[in-house]
Short mmCIF file of C-alpha atoms and ligand atoms in Angstrom, two decimals:
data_model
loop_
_atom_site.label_atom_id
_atom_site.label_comp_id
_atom_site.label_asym_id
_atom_site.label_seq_id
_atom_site.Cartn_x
_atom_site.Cartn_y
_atom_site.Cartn_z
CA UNK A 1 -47.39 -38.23 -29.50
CA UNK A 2 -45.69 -41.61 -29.26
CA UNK A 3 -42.93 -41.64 -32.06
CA UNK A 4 -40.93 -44.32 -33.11
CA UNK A 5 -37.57 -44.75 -32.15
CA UNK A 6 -35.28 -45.12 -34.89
CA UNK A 7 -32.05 -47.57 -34.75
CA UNK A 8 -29.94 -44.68 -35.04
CA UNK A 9 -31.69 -43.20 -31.83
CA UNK A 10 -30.02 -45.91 -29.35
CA UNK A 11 -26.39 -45.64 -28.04
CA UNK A 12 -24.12 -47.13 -26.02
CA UNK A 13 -24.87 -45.61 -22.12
CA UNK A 14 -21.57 -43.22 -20.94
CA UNK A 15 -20.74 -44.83 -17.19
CA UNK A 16 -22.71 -43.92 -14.62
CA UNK A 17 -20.46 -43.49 -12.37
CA UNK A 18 -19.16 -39.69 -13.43
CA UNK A 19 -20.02 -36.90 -11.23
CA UNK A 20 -22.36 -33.79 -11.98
CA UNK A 21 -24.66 -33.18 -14.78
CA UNK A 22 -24.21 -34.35 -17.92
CA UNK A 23 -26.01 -32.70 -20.81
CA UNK A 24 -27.49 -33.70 -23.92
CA UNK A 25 -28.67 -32.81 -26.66
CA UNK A 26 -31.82 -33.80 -28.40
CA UNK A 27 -32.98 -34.13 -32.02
CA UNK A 28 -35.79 -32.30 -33.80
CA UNK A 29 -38.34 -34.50 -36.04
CA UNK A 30 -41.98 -34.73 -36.67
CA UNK A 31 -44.82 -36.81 -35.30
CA UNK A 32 -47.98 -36.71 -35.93
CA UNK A 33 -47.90 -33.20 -37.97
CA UNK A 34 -46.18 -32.19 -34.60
CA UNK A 35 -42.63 -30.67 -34.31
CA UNK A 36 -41.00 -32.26 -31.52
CA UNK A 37 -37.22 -32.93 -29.98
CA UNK A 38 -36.65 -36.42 -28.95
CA UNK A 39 -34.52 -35.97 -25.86
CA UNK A 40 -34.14 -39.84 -25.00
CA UNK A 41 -32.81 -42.27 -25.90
CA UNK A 42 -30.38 -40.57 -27.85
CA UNK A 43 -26.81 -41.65 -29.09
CA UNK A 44 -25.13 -40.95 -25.75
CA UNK A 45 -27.93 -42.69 -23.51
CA UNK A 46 -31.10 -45.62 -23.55
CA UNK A 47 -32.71 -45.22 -20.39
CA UNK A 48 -32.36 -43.16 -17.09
CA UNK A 49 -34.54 -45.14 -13.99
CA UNK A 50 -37.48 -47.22 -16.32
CA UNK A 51 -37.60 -43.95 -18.15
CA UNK A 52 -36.59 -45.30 -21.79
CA UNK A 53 -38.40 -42.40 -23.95
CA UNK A 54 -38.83 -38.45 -24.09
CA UNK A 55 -40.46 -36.05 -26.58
CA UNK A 56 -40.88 -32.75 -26.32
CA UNK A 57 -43.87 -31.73 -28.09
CA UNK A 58 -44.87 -28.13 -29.43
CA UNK A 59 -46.19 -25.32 -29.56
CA UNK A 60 -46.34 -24.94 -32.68
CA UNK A 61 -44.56 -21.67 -33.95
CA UNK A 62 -46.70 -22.05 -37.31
CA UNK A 63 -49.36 -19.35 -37.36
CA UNK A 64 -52.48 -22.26 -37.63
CA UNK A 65 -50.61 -25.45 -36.82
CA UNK A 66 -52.06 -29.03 -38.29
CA UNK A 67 -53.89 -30.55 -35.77
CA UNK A 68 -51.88 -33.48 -34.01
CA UNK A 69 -53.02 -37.02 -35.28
CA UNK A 70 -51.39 -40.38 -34.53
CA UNK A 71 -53.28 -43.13 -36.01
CA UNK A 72 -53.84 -46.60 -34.17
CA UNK A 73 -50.36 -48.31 -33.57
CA UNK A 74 -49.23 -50.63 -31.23
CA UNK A 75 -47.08 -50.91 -28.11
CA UNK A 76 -45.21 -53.63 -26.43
CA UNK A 77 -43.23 -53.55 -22.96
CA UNK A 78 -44.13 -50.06 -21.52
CA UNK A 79 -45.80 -47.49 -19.88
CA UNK A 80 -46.61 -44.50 -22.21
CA UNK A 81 -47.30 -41.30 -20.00
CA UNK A 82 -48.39 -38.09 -21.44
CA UNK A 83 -48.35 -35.07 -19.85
CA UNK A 84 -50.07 -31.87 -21.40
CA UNK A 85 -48.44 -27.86 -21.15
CA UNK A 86 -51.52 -26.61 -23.28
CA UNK A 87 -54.46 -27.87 -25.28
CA UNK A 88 -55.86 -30.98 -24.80
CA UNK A 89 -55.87 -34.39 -26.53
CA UNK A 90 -57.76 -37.35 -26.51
CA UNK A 91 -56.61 -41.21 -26.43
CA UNK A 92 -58.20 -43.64 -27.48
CA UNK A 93 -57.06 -47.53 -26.90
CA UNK A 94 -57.71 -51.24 -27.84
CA UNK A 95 -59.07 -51.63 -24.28
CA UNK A 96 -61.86 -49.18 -25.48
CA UNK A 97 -61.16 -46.58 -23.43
CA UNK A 98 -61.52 -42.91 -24.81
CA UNK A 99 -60.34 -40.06 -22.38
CA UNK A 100 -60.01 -36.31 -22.54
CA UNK A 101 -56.69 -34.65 -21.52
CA UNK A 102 -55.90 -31.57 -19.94
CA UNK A 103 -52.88 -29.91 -18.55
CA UNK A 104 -51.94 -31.26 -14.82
CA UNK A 105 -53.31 -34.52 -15.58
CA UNK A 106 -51.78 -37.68 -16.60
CA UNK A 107 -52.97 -40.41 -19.12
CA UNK A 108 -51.08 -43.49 -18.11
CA UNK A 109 -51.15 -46.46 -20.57
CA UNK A 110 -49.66 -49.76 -19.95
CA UNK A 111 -49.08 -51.93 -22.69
CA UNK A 112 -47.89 -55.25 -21.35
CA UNK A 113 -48.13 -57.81 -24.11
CA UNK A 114 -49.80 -55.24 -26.38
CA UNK A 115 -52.02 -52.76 -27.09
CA UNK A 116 -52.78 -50.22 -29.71
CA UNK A 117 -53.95 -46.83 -29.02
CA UNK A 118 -54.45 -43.24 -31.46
CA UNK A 119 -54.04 -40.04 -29.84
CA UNK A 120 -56.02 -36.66 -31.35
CA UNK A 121 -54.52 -33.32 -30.34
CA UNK A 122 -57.28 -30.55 -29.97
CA UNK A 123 -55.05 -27.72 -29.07
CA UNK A 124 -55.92 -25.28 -31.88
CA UNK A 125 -54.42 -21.97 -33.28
CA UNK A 126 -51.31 -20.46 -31.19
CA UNK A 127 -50.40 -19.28 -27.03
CA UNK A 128 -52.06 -20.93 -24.89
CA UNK A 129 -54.62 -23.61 -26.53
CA UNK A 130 -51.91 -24.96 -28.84
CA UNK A 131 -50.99 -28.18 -27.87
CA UNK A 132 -47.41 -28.71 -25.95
CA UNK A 133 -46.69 -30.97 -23.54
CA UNK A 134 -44.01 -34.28 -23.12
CA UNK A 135 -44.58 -37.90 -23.90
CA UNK A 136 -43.31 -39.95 -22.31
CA UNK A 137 -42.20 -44.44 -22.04
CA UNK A 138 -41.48 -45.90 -19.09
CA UNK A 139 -39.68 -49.16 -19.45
CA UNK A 140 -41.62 -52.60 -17.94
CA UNK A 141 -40.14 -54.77 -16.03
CA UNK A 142 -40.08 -58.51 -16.56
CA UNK A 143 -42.11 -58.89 -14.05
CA UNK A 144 -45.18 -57.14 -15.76
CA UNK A 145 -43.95 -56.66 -19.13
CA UNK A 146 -45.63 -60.13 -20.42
CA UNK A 147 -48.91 -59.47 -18.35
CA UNK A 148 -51.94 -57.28 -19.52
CA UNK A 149 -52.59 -53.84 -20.72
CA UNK A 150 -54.16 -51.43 -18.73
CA UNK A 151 -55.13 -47.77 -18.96
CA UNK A 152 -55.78 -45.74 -16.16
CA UNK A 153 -56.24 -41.23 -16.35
CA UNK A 154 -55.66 -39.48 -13.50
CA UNK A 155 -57.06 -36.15 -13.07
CA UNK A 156 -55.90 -34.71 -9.53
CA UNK A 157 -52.43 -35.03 -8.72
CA UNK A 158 -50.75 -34.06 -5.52
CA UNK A 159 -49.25 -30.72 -5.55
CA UNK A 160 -45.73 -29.83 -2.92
CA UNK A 161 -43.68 -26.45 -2.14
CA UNK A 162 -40.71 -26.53 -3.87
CA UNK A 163 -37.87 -25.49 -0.65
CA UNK A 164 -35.64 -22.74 -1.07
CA UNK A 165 -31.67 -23.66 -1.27
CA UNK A 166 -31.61 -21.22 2.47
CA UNK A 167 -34.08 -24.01 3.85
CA UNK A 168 -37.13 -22.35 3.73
CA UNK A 169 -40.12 -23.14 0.99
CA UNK A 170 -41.87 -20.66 -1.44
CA UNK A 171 -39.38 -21.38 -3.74
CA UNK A 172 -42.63 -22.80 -6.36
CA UNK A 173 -44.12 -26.08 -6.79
CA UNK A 174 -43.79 -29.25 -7.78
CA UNK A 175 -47.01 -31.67 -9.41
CA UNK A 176 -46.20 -35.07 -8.90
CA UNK A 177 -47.06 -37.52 -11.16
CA UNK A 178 -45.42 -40.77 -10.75
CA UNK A 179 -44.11 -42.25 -7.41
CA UNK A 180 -43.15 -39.04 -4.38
CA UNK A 181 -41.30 -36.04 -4.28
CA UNK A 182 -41.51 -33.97 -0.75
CA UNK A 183 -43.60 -35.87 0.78
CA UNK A 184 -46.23 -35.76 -2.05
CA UNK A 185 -47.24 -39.70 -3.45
CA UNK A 186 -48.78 -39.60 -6.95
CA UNK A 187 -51.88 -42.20 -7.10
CA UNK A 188 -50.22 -43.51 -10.55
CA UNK A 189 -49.20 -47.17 -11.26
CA UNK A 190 -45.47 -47.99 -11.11
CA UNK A 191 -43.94 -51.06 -11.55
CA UNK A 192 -40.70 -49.92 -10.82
CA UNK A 193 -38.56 -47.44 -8.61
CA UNK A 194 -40.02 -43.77 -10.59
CA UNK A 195 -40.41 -40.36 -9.99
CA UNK A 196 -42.06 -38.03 -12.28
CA UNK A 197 -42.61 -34.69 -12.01
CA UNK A 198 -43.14 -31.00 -13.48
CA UNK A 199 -41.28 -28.29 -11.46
CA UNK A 200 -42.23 -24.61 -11.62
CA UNK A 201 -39.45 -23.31 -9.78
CA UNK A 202 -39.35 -19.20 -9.10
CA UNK A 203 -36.22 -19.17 -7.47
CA UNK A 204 -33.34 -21.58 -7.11
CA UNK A 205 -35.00 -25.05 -5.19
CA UNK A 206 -32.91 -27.36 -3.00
CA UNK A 207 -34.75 -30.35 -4.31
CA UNK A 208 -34.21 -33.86 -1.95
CA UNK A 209 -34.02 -37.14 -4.00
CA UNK A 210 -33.46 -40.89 -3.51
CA UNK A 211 -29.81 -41.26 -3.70
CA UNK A 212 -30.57 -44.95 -5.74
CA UNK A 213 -31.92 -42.96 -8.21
CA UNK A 214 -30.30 -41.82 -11.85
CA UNK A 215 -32.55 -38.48 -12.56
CA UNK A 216 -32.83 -36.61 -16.03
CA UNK A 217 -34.08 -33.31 -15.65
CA UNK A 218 -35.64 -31.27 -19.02
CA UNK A 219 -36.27 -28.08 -19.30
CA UNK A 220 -39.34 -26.79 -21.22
CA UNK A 221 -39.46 -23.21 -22.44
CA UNK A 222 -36.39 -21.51 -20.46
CA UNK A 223 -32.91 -22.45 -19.68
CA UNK A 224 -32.26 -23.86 -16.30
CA UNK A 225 -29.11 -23.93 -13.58
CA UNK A 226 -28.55 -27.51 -12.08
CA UNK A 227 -26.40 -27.31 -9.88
CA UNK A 228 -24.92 -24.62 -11.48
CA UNK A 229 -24.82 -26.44 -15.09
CA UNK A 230 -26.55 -25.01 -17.83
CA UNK A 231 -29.53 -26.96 -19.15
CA UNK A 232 -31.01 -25.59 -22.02
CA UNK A 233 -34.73 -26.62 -23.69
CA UNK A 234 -34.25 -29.31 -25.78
CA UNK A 235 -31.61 -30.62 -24.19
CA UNK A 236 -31.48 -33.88 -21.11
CA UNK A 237 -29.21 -33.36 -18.51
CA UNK A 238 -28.30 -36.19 -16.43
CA UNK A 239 -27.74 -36.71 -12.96
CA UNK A 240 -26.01 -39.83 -11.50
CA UNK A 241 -26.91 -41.73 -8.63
CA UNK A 242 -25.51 -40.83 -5.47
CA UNK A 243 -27.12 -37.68 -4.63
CA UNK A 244 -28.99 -36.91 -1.70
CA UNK A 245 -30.43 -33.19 -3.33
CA UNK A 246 -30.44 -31.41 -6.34
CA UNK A 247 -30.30 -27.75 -6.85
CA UNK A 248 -32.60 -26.48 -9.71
CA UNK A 249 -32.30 -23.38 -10.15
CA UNK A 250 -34.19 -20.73 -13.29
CA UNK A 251 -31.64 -19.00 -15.37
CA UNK A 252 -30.88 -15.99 -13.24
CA UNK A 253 -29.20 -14.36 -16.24
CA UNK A 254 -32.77 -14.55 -18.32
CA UNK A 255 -35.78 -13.15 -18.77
CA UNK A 256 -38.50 -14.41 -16.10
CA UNK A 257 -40.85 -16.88 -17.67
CA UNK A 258 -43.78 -17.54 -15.57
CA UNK A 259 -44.63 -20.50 -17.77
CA UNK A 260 -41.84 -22.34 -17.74
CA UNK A 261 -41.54 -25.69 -16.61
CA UNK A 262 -38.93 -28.55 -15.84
CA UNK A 263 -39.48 -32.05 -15.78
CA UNK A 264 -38.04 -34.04 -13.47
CA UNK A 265 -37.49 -37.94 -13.97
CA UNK A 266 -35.69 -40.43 -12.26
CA UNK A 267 -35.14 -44.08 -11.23
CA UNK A 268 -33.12 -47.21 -9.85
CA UNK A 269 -30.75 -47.47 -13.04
CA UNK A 270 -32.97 -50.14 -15.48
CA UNK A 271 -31.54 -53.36 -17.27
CA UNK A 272 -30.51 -53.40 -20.50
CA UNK A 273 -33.43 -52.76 -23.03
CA UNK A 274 -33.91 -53.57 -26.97
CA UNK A 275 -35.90 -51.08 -28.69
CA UNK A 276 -37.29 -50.48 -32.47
CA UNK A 277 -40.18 -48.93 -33.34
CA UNK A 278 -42.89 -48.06 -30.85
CA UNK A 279 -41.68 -51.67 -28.70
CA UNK A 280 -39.86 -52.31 -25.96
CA UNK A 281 -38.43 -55.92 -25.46
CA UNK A 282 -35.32 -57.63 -24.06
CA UNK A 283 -34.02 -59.10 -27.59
CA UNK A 284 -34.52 -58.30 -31.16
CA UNK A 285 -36.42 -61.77 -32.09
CA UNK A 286 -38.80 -60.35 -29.35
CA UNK A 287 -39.07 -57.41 -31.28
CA UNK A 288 -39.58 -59.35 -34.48
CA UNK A 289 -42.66 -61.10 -33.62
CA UNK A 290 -44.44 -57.94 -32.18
CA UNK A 291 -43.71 -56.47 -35.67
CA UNK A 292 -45.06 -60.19 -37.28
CA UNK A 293 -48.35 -59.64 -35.13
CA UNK A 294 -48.81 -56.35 -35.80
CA UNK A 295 -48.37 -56.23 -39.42
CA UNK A 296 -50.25 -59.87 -39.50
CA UNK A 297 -53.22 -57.93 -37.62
CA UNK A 298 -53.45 -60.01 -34.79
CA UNK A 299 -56.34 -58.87 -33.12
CA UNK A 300 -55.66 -61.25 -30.07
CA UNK A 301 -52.26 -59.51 -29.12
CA UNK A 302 -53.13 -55.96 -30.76
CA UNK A 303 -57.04 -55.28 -30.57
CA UNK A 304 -58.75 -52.67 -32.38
CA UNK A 305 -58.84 -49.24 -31.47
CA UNK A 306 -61.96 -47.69 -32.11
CA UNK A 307 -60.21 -44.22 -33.62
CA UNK A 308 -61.45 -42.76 -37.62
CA UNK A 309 -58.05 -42.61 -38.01
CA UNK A 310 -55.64 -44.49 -40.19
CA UNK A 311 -54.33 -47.50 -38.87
CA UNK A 312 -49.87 -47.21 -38.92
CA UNK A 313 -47.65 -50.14 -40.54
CA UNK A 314 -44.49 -50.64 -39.39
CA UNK A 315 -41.63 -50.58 -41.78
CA UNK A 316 -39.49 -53.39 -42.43
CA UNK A 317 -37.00 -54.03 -39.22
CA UNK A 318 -33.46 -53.55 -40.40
CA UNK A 319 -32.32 -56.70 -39.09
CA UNK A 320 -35.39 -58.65 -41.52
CA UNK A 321 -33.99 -59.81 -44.71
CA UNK A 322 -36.85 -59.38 -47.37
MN1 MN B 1 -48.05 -44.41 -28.86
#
């Protein structure tokens, strides 16, 4: 569930000063025996808010799909969150934790300094048990990003009417997992200005949003309308900062998909990160000793996950002359 991120991911950010939506977008690869489109960072963008990493995971379209299975590797300098469509997974961490996942409810891991963690999908065979759902990083700020790890699963989050663009509700639902939307606060940690949420909108939604925040919205199974641009699945489409509402809106020219979904993400636009690999850091000699300790199995900065699975290596960083 929590892929690398390859050099060739990161890009220079466009300005974000353009107006409208900007769309993205993102590229297919494999994790874990999983298919998956990496929607962030990608060559055009590195973070929007703290959010500094997306993947789309699943379902399978294989008839009997191989079960999803990331061995113990580490993480440095953010927040993984993982958020399930269908099936269920289970995490396991160097804290010792072990916890069951289910659709609605979020598994929030914060790495700080280090930790390690395997993740086991259990979504079996095809519809509704495979496994789908969207992994997210969330960026740490300096503030915590040196401190400790900490895990924390949260298994009721608060649920709000999404409001029709005439002003009235009924227009769906939104589950709110990191920081508030509509009036609804998600319990979750956040160390910086967040939302995070899945949208299930029937109709178009006139969606109110912190105008300091930068917002990505992705749209899983079924094209979207924001405001009025197309978003298809698979791709990011951007929002600047400056808006006081967003319009969200199903494809009226499609079929009607009860089971789609679109995530909505956004934040106070986030410093300038340095990422390689499954770390988040400020500057690459940073990212060079997390790679040093990890391969050097430095059980102080990295404990052990208790997980049957096989332990990752890094590869080489580019910038490391052999
Ligand atoms: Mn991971």
């Amino acid at each position: 569930m929590s892929g690398p991120v390859r050099t060739d991911d990161l890009g220079e950010d466009p300005p974000a000063d353009h107006p409208g939506v900007t769309a993205t977008e993102g590229r297919r690869t494999i994790v874990g025996g999983m298919p998956i489109v990496r929607v962030l960072p990608t060559k055009g963008r590195r973070t929007v808010g703290a959010w500094c990493f997306v993947d789309c995971m699943g379902p399978d379209d294989a008839a009997e799909p191989d079960p999803m299975e990331v061995g113990p590797h580490p993480h440095i300098g953010l927040s993984t969150a993982t958020w399930l469509f269908s099936g269920e997974a289970v995490h396991g961490d160097s804290l010792g934790t072990e916890q069951l996942l289910r659709p609605g409810q979020l598994n929030l891991m914060t790495a700080g300094r280090g930790i390690a963690h395997a993740e086991l999908g259990l979504g079996q065979g095809t519809g509704s048990r495979a496994l789908s759902g969207i992994q997210l990083w969330i960026a740490q700020p300096e503030s915590t990003r040196h401190g400790d790890r900490a895990f924390a699963h949260h298994g009721d989050l608060p649920v709000a009417d999404l409001p029709g663009a005439g002003g009235t509700g009924g227009a769906g639902r939104a589950t709110v997992f990191v920081g508030e939307l509509l009036g609804a606060t998600s319990p979750a940690r956040r160390d910086t200005p967040l939302v995070g949420a899945e949208l299930a909108p029937t109709e178009a939604a006139s969606i109110p949003v912190d105008p300091a925040f930068e917002h990505a919205i992705v749209p899983i199974g079924a094209r979207v309308l924001v405001d009025g641009a197309v978003v298809e699945p698979g791709w990011l489409g951007h929002v600047a900062p400056g808006r006081h509402e967003l319009r969200v809106e199903p494809d009226p020219s499609g079929p009607v998909r009860p089971d789609a979904r679109v995530m909505l993400l956004g934040g106070e636009p986030f410093e300038r990160v340095a990422m390689w690999w499954n770390f988040v850091a400020r500057t690459q000699d940073e990212l060079t000793e997390a790679w040093r300790d990890w391969q050097g199995h430095d059980d102080d900065r990295f404990p052990q996950v208790p997980s049957g699975l096989e332990r990752i290596d890094a590869p080489t960083p580019p910038w490391v002359r052999g």
